DNA sequence: TATATTTGCATAACTAGTTATATAAATATT
DNA sequence: AATATTTATATAACTAGTTATGCAAATATA
């Protein structure tokens, strides 16, 4: 069986490279057949100059999707072959206006009138023989990858898979140590532990659960890797505070924060909460964006026992 | 507008290269994300060794479609990373059996079990979003190009286009010189001019046309570039001999010989001929294959006035 | 107006492959 | 058995691009 059928889609890059090198090799032969003394890789530059007239090297590079040094090199070669001439640009001495010479124009005209037509016809005949249109498929991929890169897409898949291995469970005393450690880790990394922290982390039973709050624990391979608390508030406006969310840096990239948040939100809904509150600090950018993703929005400042808090957010729970 | 839409299919190679380099760049990032210390271009070697066990460098190169030096290089790098070990092969000291180490096996297993799955899922999702299936299209192109290369296909188109500029016309005295020159050119290149040649080439009117034969001339840009004669035979078996076919080397690659042959065959049919004959020499390989393409088949030797003739062919004209 | 930043281009060093060629071992031929 | 050819691998030189970096000119900013 074909290598690519065996490896699967992961070899798509290789497969494209192989086909493209095959085409490039044939291109060399094709150019030789038409007896124009030019190298196939000059074509994009030749074409763009024949259509758009004089251009700077940087403009050409942008237009044809090459790097600037690549165009510099091609222009140098084409200048040597007298297809191109450089014209200094009075208004801006850094720029070199690059334009086709008479010979260059003639070559471009010939290649466009004759060679392109033959190649077009040959490729069209090939496309007609195939069930799946390669040309259109390439255009679609360019478009889709512009919107979201392959890296981005693979990363999403990875997260999805990893997050399926994460289990969110109810707090029980066996997680007491994890609850403290996972929070202490980030708090002492960015700030310092405060009195209020010790109260809640050392005595979750008394300070969180008994007053009517909840704690959720994220397990990965049965190890606790994330925690999040829902703390009952004595406030006419808010029912609960989302707090003490900590995720192990070792377990990042598995959407654990999101899964914990979602689970806590569900819990709040079950408990009949109407509005949730949280406090954070703007240096914790990933946390803030997670809160936004969960639906929290910034609210005006209100008194807080934590000195690290410089942003407050709220979420209205919908039915 | 997109460059590729402007240039047309001639830039297919460029388009493939650009997409493949985009994929390769992302592949580097993807490999980094999975924190396996391996380079994406090692993958085909890693994969094939994990599936097929030990192999020589040349075997791997063949399997994955790379050149042997490319595999030598990859194997060297992978050996340095302790993924691969070389085992001398007792029966043949030139060979190096290359196999994965424990570490290599583990890396392969991980990449196949985890990374490939994520990439597969991401690519499948992409393919599902597109109307034209890139993966299938690539497979089809590989198959179609195996059958006939792009160069071959473009050459066919060029010939087709060029041959449309060729006009086949009836002989008239203005072409007398061309008739002689075009034949003398090839005869004196491969053989020497014989008495019979001078008779026919110096006096086409008397020796060919008046006895009931025909001469056709191929014009390109209104210049005679090819000639072919149909000579009446005094033979119970054959009606005409196809002879004195000459095409200018400058006008090759335009299917002129074929067009002349077809035209002469049509003429013979009009004249009620049942069977045609020709004599040639096996050194003239393109001519022999042209005659075969026209339908002529080799027949047993019969007396001939030409010393250069070492093959005889015949064609039965169908109604 | 002096200074900092940005821009356009050239150059160097790198990448991932290629073809051409050298060398030694194995195999075929005389 | 000696010699010629083929095969397996290594190495060198090339290709067509890339990124990184430096320099000078132009533009923005203090």
Coordinates of C-alpha atoms in Angstrom, one line a residue, chain B residues 157-305:
Chain B
X157 CA -1.1 20.1 -25.9
X158 CA 1.8 22.0 -27.6
X159 CA 1.8 19.6 -30.5
X160 CA -1.9 19.8 -30.8
X161 CA -1.8 23.6 -30.9
X162 CA 1.1 23.7 -33.3
X163 CA -0.5 21.1 -35.6
X164 CA -3.5 23.4 -35.9
X165 CA -1.3 25.9 -37.5
X166 CA -0.2 23.3 -40.1
X167 CA -2.0 23.2 -43.4
X168 CA -1.8 20.2 -45.7
X169 CA -2.2 21.2 -49.3
X170 CA -2.0 19.6 -52.8
X171 CA 1.3 19.7 -54.6
X172 CA 1.8 22.3 -57.2
X173 CA 5.0 23.2 -59.2
X174 CA 5.9 26.0 -56.8
X175 CA 6.8 23.3 -54.2
X176 CA 9.0 21.4 -56.6
X177 CA 12.2 22.7 -54.9
X178 CA 10.9 22.1 -51.4
X179 CA 9.9 18.5 -52.4
X180 CA 13.4 17.8 -53.4
X181 CA 15.2 19.6 -50.6
X182 CA 13.1 18.2 -47.8
X183 CA 13.8 14.7 -49.0
X184 CA 17.4 15.2 -49.9
X185 CA 18.0 16.5 -46.3
X186 CA 17.2 13.3 -44.5
X187 CA 18.3 10.9 -47.3
X188 CA 21.8 12.4 -47.4
X189 CA 22.0 12.6 -43.7
X190 CA 21.5 8.9 -43.1
X191 CA 22.2 7.3 -46.5
X192 CA 23.3 8.4 -49.9
X193 CA 21.1 9.7 -52.8
X194 CA 20.3 6.9 -55.3
X195 CA 19.3 7.0 -59.0
X196 CA 15.7 6.3 -58.1
X197 CA 15.7 9.3 -55.7
X198 CA 16.8 11.7 -58.4
X199 CA 14.2 10.4 -60.9
X200 CA 11.3 11.1 -58.5
X201 CA 12.7 14.2 -56.9
X202 CA 13.8 15.9 -60.1
X203 CA 10.7 15.0 -62.1
X204 CA 7.7 14.6 -59.8
X205 CA 5.3 15.4 -62.6
X206 CA 6.4 12.6 -64.8
X207 CA 7.3 10.0 -62.3
X208 CA 4.6 10.5 -59.6
X209 CA 1.7 12.6 -60.7
X210 CA 1.2 11.6 -64.3
X211 CA 1.1 7.8 -63.6
X212 CA -1.8 8.5 -61.2
X213 CA 0.0 9.4 -57.9
X214 CA -0.3 12.3 -55.5
X215 CA 1.9 14.6 -53.5
X216 CA 0.9 16.4 -50.3
X217 CA 2.7 19.4 -48.9
X218 CA 2.5 20.6 -45.2
X219 CA 2.6 24.4 -44.8
X220 CA 3.6 26.2 -41.6
X221 CA 3.3 29.9 -41.7
X222 CA 2.8 29.3 -45.4
X223 CA 6.3 27.8 -45.7
X224 CA 6.5 24.2 -47.0
X225 CA 8.0 22.2 -44.1
X226 CA 7.0 18.7 -45.0
X227 CA 6.1 16.5 -48.1
X228 CA 4.8 13.1 -48.8
X229 CA 4.1 11.2 -52.0
X230 CA 1.6 8.4 -52.9
X231 CA 3.2 6.6 -55.9
X232 CA 1.1 4.3 -58.2
X233 CA 2.5 0.7 -58.2
X234 CA 2.4 -1.8 -61.0
X235 CA 1.7 -4.7 -58.6
X236 CA -1.2 -7.1 -58.3
X237 CA -1.1 -6.9 -54.5
X238 CA -0.5 -3.2 -53.8
X239 CA -2.2 -0.1 -55.4
X240 CA 0.2 2.6 -54.1
X241 CA 3.5 3.1 -52.3
X242 CA 3.8 5.7 -49.6
X243 CA 7.2 7.3 -50.2
X244 CA 9.3 10.4 -50.2
X245 CA 8.1 11.6 -46.8
X246 CA 10.3 14.4 -45.5
X247 CA 9.8 16.8 -42.7
X248 CA 12.1 19.7 -41.9
X249 CA 13.9 19.1 -38.6
X250 CA 13.1 22.8 -37.7
X251 CA 9.4 22.0 -37.8
X252 CA 9.5 18.9 -35.6
X253 CA 7.1 18.4 -32.7
X254 CA 4.1 19.6 -34.6
X255 CA 2.8 16.1 -35.7
X256 CA 3.5 17.1 -39.3
X257 CA 4.5 13.6 -40.3
X258 CA 1.2 12.3 -38.9
X259 CA -0.9 14.9 -40.5
X260 CA 0.8 14.3 -43.9
X261 CA 0.4 10.5 -43.5
X262 CA -3.3 10.8 -42.6
X263 CA -3.9 13.1 -45.6
X264 CA -2.2 10.7 -48.0
X265 CA -4.2 7.8 -46.6
X266 CA -7.4 9.7 -47.2
X267 CA -6.3 10.5 -50.7
X268 CA -5.6 6.8 -51.3
X269 CA -9.0 5.9 -50.1
X270 CA -10.6 8.4 -52.4
X271 CA -8.6 6.9 -55.3
X272 CA -10.1 3.5 -54.4
X273 CA -6.9 1.9 -53.1
X274 CA -7.2 -1.3 -51.1
X275 CA -3.6 -1.8 -50.0
X276 CA -0.6 0.4 -49.5
X277 CA 3.1 -0.4 -49.3
X278 CA 6.2 1.4 -48.1
X279 CA 9.9 0.8 -47.7
X280 CA 12.1 2.2 -45.0
X281 CA 15.1 1.5 -42.8
X282 CA 15.1 0.5 -39.2
X283 CA 17.6 3.2 -38.3
X284 CA 14.8 5.7 -38.9
X285 CA 13.1 4.9 -35.6
X286 CA 10.7 7.9 -35.4
X287 CA 9.6 7.1 -39.0
X288 CA 8.9 3.5 -38.3
X289 CA 6.9 4.3 -35.2
X290 CA 4.9 6.9 -37.3
X291 CA 4.1 4.3 -39.9
X292 CA 2.9 1.9 -37.1
X293 CA 0.8 4.7 -35.7
X294 CA -0.8 5.2 -39.2
X295 CA -1.6 1.5 -39.2
X296 CA 1.2 0.0 -41.3
X297 CA 2.5 -3.5 -40.4
X298 CA 5.8 -5.2 -41.2
X299 CA 5.6 -7.6 -44.2
X300 CA 8.1 -10.1 -45.7
X301 CA 10.9 -8.8 -47.8
X302 CA 10.4 -8.2 -51.5
X303 CA 12.7 -6.9 -54.3
X304 CA 13.4 -3.1 -54.1
X305 CA 15.4 -0.7 -56.2

